[in-house]
Short mmCIF file of C-alpha atoms and ligand atoms in Angstrom, two decimals:
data_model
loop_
_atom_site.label_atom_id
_atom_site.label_comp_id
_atom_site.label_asym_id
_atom_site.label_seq_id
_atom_site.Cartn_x
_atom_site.Cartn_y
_atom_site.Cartn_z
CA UNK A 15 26.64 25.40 -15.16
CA UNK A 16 29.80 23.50 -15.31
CA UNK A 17 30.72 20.41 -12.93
CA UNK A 18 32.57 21.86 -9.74
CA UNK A 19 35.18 20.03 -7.69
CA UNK A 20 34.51 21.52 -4.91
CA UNK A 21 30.98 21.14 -5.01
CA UNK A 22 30.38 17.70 -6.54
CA UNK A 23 32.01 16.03 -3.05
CA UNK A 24 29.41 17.51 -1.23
CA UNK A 25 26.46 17.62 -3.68
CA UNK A 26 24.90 16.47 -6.33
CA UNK A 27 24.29 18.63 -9.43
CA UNK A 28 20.27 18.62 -9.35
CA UNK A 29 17.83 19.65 -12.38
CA UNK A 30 15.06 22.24 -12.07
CA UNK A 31 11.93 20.70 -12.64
CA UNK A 32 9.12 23.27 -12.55
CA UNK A 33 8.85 26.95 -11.52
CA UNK A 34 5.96 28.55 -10.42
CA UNK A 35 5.90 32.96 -9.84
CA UNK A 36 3.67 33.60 -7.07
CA UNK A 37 4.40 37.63 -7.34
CA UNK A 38 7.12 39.46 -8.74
CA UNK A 39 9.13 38.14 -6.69
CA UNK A 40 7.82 34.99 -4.79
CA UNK A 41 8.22 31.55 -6.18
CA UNK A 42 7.88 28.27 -6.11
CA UNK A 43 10.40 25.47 -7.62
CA UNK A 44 10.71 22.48 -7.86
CA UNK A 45 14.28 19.77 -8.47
CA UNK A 46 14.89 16.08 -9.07
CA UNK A 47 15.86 14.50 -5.84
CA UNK A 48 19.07 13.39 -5.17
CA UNK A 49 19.59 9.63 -5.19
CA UNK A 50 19.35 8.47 -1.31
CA UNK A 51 18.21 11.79 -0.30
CA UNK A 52 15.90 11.58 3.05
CA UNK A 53 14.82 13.93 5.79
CA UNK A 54 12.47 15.05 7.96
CA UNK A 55 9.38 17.19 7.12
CA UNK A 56 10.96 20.31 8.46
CA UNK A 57 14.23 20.60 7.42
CA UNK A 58 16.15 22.42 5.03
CA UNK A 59 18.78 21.74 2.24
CA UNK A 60 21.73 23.82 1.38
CA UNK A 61 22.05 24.47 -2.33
CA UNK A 62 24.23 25.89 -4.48
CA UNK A 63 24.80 27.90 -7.76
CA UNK A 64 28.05 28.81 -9.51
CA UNK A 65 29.07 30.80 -12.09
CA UNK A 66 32.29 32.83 -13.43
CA UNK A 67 31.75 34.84 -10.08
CA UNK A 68 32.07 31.59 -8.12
CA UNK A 69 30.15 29.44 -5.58
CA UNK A 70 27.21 30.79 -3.10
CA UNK A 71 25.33 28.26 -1.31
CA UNK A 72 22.30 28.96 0.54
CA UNK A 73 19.94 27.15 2.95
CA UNK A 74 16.18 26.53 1.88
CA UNK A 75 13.29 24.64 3.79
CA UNK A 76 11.74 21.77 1.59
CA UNK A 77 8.28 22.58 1.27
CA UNK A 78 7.96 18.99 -0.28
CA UNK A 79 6.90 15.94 2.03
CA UNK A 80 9.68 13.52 2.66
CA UNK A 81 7.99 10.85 0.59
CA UNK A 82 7.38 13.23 -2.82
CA UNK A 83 9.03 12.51 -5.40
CA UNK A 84 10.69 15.45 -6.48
CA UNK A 85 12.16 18.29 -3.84
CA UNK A 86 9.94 21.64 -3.89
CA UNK A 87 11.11 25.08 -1.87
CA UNK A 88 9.64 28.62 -1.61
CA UNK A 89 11.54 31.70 -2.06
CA UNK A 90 11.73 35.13 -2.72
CA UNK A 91 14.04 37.36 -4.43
CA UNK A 92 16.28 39.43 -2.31
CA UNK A 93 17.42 42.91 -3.93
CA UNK A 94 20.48 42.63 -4.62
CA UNK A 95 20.84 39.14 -3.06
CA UNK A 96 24.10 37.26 -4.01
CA UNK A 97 21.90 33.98 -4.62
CA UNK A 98 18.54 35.29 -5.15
CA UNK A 99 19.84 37.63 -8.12
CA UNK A 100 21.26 34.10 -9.74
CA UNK A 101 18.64 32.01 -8.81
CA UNK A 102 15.87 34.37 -10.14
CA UNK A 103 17.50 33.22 -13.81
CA UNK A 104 16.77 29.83 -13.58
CA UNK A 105 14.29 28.27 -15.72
CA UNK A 106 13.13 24.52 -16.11
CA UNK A 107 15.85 22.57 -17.15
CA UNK A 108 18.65 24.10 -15.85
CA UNK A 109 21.11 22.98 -12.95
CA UNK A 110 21.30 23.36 -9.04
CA UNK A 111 23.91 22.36 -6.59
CA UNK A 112 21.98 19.82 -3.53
CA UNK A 113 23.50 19.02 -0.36
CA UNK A 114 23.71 15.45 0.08
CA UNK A 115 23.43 16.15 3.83
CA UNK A 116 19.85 17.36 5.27
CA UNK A 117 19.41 20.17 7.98
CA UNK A 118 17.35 22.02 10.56
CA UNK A 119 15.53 21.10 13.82
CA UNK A 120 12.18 22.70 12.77
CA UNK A 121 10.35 19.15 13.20
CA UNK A 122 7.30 17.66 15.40
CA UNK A 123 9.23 15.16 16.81
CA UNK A 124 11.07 18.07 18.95
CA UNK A 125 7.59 17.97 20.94
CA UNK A 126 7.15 14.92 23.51
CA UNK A 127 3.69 15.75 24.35
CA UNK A 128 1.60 19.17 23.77
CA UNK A 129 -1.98 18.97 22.03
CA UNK A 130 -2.39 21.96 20.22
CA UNK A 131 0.61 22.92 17.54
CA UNK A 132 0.92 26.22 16.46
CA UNK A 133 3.33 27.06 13.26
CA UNK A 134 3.93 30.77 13.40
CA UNK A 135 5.72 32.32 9.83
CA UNK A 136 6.38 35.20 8.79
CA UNK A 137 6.82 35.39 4.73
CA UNK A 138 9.06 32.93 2.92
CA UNK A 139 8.81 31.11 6.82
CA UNK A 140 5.83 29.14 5.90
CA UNK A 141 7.96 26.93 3.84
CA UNK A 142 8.28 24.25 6.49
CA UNK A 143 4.76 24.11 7.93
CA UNK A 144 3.77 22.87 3.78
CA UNK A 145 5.88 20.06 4.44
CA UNK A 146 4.94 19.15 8.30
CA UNK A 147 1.07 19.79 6.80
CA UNK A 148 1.82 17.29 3.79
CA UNK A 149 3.24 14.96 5.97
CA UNK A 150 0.46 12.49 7.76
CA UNK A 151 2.64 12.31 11.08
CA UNK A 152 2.08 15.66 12.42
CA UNK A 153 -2.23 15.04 11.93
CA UNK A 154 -1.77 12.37 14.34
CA UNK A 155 -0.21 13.40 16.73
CA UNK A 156 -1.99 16.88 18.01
CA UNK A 157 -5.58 17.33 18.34
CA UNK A 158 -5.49 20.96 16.74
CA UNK A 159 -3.10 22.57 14.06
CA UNK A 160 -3.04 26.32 14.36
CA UNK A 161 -0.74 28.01 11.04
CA UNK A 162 -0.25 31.56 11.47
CA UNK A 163 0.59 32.95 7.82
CA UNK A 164 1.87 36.82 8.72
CA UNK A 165 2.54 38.77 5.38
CA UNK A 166 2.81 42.41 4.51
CA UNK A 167 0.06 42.21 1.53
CA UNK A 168 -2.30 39.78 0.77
CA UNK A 169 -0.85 38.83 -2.51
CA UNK A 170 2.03 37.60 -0.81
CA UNK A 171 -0.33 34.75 1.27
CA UNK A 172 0.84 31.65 -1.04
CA UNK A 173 -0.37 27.96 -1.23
CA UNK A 174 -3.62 28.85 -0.05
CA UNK A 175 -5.41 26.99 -2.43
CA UNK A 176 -3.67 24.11 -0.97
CA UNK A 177 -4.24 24.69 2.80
CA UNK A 178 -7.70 25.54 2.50
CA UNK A 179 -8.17 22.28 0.68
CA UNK A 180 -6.14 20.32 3.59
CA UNK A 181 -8.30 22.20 5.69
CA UNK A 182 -11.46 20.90 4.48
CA UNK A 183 -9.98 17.40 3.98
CA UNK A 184 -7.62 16.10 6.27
CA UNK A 185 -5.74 13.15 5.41
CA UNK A 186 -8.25 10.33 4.77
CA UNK A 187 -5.56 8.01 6.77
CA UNK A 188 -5.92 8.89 9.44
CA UNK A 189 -9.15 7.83 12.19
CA UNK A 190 -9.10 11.05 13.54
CA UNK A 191 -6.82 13.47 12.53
CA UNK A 192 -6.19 16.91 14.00
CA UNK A 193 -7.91 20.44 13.14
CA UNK A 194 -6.47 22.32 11.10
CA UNK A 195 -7.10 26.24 11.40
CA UNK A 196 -5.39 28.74 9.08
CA UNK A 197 -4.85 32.13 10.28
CA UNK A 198 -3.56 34.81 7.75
CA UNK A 199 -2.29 38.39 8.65
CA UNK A 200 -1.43 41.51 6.66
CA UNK A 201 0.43 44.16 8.12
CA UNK A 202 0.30 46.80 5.41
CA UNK A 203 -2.93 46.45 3.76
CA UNK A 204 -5.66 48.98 5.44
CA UNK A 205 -6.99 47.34 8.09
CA UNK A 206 -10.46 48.72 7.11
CA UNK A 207 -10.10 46.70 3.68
CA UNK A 208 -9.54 43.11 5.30
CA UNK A 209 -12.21 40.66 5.03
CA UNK A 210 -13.32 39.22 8.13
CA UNK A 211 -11.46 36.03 7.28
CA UNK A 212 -8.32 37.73 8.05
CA UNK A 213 -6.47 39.56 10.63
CA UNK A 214 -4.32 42.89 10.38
CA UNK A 215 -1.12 43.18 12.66
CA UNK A 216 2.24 41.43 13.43
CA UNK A 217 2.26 37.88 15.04
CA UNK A 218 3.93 39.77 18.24
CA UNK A 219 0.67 42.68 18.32
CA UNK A 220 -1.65 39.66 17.39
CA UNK A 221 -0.89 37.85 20.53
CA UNK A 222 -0.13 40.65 22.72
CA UNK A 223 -3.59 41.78 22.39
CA UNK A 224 -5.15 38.51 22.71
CA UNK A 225 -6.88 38.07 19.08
CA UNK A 226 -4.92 35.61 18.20
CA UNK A 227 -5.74 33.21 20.55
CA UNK A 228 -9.39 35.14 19.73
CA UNK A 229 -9.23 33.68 16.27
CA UNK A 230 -8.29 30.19 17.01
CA UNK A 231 -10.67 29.87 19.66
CA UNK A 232 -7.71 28.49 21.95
CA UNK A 233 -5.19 29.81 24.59
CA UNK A 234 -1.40 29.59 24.46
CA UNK A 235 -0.57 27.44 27.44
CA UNK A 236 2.47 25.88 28.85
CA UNK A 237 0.29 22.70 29.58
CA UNK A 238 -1.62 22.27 26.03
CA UNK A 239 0.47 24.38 23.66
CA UNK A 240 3.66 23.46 21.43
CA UNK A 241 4.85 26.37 19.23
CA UNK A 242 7.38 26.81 15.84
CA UNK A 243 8.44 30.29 14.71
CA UNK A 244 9.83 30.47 11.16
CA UNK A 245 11.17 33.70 9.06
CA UNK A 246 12.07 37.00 10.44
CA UNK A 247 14.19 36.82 13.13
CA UNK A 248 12.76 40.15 14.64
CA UNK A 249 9.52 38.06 15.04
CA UNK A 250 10.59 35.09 16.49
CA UNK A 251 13.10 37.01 18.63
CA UNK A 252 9.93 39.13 20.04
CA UNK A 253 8.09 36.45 19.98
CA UNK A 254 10.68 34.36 22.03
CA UNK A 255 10.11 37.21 24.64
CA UNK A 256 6.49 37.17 25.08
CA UNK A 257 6.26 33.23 25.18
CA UNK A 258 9.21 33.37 28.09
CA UNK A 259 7.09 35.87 30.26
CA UNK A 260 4.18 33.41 29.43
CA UNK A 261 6.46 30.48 31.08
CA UNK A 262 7.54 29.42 27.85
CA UNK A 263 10.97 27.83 26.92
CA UNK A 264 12.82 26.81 24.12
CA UNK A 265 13.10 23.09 23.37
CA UNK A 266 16.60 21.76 23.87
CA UNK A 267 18.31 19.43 23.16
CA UNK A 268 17.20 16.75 26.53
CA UNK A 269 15.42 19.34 27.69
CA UNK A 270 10.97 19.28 26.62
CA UNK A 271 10.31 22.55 26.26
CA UNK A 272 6.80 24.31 24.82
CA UNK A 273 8.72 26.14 21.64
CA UNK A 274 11.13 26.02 18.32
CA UNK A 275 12.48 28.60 15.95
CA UNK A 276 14.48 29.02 12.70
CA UNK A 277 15.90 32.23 11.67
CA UNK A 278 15.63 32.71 7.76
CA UNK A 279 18.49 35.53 8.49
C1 FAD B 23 17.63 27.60 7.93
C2 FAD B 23 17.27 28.55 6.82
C3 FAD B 23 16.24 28.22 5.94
C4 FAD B 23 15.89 29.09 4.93
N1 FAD B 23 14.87 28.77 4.08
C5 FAD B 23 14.48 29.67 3.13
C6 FAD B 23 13.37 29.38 2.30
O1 FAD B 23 12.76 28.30 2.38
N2 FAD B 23 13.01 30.32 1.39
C7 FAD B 23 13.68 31.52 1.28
O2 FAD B 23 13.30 32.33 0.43
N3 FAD B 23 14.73 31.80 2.05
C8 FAD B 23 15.15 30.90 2.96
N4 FAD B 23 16.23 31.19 3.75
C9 FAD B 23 17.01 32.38 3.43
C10 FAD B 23 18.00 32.05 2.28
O3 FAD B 23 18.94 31.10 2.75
C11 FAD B 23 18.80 33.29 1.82
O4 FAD B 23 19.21 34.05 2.90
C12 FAD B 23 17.97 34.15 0.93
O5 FAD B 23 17.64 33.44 -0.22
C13 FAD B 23 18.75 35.40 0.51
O6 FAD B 23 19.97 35.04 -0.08
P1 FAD B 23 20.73 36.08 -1.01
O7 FAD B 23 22.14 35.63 -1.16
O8 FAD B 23 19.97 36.35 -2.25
O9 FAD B 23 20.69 37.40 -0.14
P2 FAD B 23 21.83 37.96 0.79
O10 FAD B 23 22.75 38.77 -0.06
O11 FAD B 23 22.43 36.87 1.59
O12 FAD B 23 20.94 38.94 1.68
C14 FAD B 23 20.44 38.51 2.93
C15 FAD B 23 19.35 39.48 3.36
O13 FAD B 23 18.19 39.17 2.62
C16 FAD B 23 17.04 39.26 3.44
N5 FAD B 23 16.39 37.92 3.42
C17 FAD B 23 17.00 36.70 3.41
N6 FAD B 23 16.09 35.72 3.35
C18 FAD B 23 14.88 36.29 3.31
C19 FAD B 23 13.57 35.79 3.23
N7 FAD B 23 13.34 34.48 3.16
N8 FAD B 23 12.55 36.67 3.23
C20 FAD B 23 12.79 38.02 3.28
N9 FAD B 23 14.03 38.56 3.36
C21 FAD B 23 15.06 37.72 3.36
C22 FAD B 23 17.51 39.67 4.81
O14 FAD B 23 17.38 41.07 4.93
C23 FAD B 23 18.96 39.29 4.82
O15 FAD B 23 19.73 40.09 5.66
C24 FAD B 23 16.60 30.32 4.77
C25 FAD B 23 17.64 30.64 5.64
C26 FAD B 23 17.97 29.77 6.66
C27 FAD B 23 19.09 30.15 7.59
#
């Protein structure tokens, strides 16, 4: 990829590091990191790609913690996707577009108080719960960590090798950090096939019929409660709905508030 004006005042031209194919058509990759780059666990960096069709930049959540070394993100390949279809081409070695500027709002220090933080994703929207989870701030400051992985097939549930493990060891750090509790979901395997370990439904069903909170072995409450939503934004605008009629509201800006969200679309 060639140096481009209009990108180079913006960004730096990063290199790809390591790639790692989940599925077909779920990855994992990782970049250099741009000189000076910081941000916090949560966020997302725009980045670009550029060839004789021209420039399309797209945002992506750093899975990496803010004090890695390198920048890692999780994607998947769109059909037909403008970047996707380009990005899916990249191998070690080659050349990315970064944002020197850092992104998003998906970050615990949103919440001024709550006990219990629950990270609802859809797919690709577990991206910034890797980073929070890698990150020893967030294990500090709630007593329990709920993650809610929803997927449509169990080969699609990524990282769990590493969650589990964080699961079982917390970071040594800390005197007593929170409890983590990893909840996965399918919604189009057969519900008769699904180990006991998981659940079957959509994050909206899964609370509407109480087996979320079932599963966790703790209620959503306005009092104890502090709540992301990542990925589809069908999800977290359902979602959005049932946590208002539970006396739920957004986080603003001066405002506390019990909940976040980032659309992925
Ligand atoms: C704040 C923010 C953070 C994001 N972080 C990530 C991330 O960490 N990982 C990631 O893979 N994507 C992420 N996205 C989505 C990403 O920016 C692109 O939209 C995605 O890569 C598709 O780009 P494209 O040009 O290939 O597809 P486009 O031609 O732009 O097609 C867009 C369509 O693709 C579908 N789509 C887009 N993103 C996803 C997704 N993640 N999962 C399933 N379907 C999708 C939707 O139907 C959408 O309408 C993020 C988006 C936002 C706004």
């Amino acid at each position: 990829m060639n140096a481009d004006p209009h990108a180079s005042q913006k960004a730096t031209q990063e290199t790809i590091t390591s790639l790692h194919r989940w599925t077909d058509s779920l990855f994992t990759f990782t970049t250099t990191k741009p000189d000076g780059y910081s941000f916090t666990a949560g966020q997302y960096a725009r980045m670009g790609l550029s060839d004789e069709r021209g420039e399309v930049w797209r945002a992506y959540s750093m899975t990496s913690a803010p004090h890695e070394e390198q920048l890692e993100f999780y994607g998947i390949v769109v059909e037909g996707g403008l970047f996707t279809s380009r990005l899916r081409k990249l191998e070690p070695g080659d050349s990315i577009w970064i944002e020197k500027q850092t992104y998003g709002f998906m970050t615990v220090d949103r919440f001024v108080d709550g006990e219990d933080l629950w990270m609802l994703a859809t797919g690709t929207g577990i991206g910034p719960y890797i980073s929070i989870l890698r990150d020893a701030f967030v294990w500090e400051k709630f007593r329990n960590l709920i993650l809610v992985h929803c997927v449509r097939h169990a080969n699609e549930l990524a990282y769990q090798n590493e969650l589990d493990a964080m699961q079982r060891r917390p970071p040594a750090t800390i005197a007593t950090p929170a409890r983590l509790q990893i909840i996965r979901s399918t919604t189009r395997e057969a519900a008769l096939l699904e180990p006991a370990a998981r659940l079957h439904g959509r994050i909206t069903t899964l609370i509407n019929n109480g087996e979320l909170e079932k599963k966790a072995g703790i209620a959503l409450s306005v009092s104890a409660s502090r709540i992301m939503l990542c990925g589809n934004p069908v999800m977290i605008e359902d979602t959005r709905h049932i946590l208002h009629q539970r006396g739920m509201r957004p986080v603003r800006r001066a405002l506390p508030g019990q909940f976040v969200t980032e659309n992925y679309w």
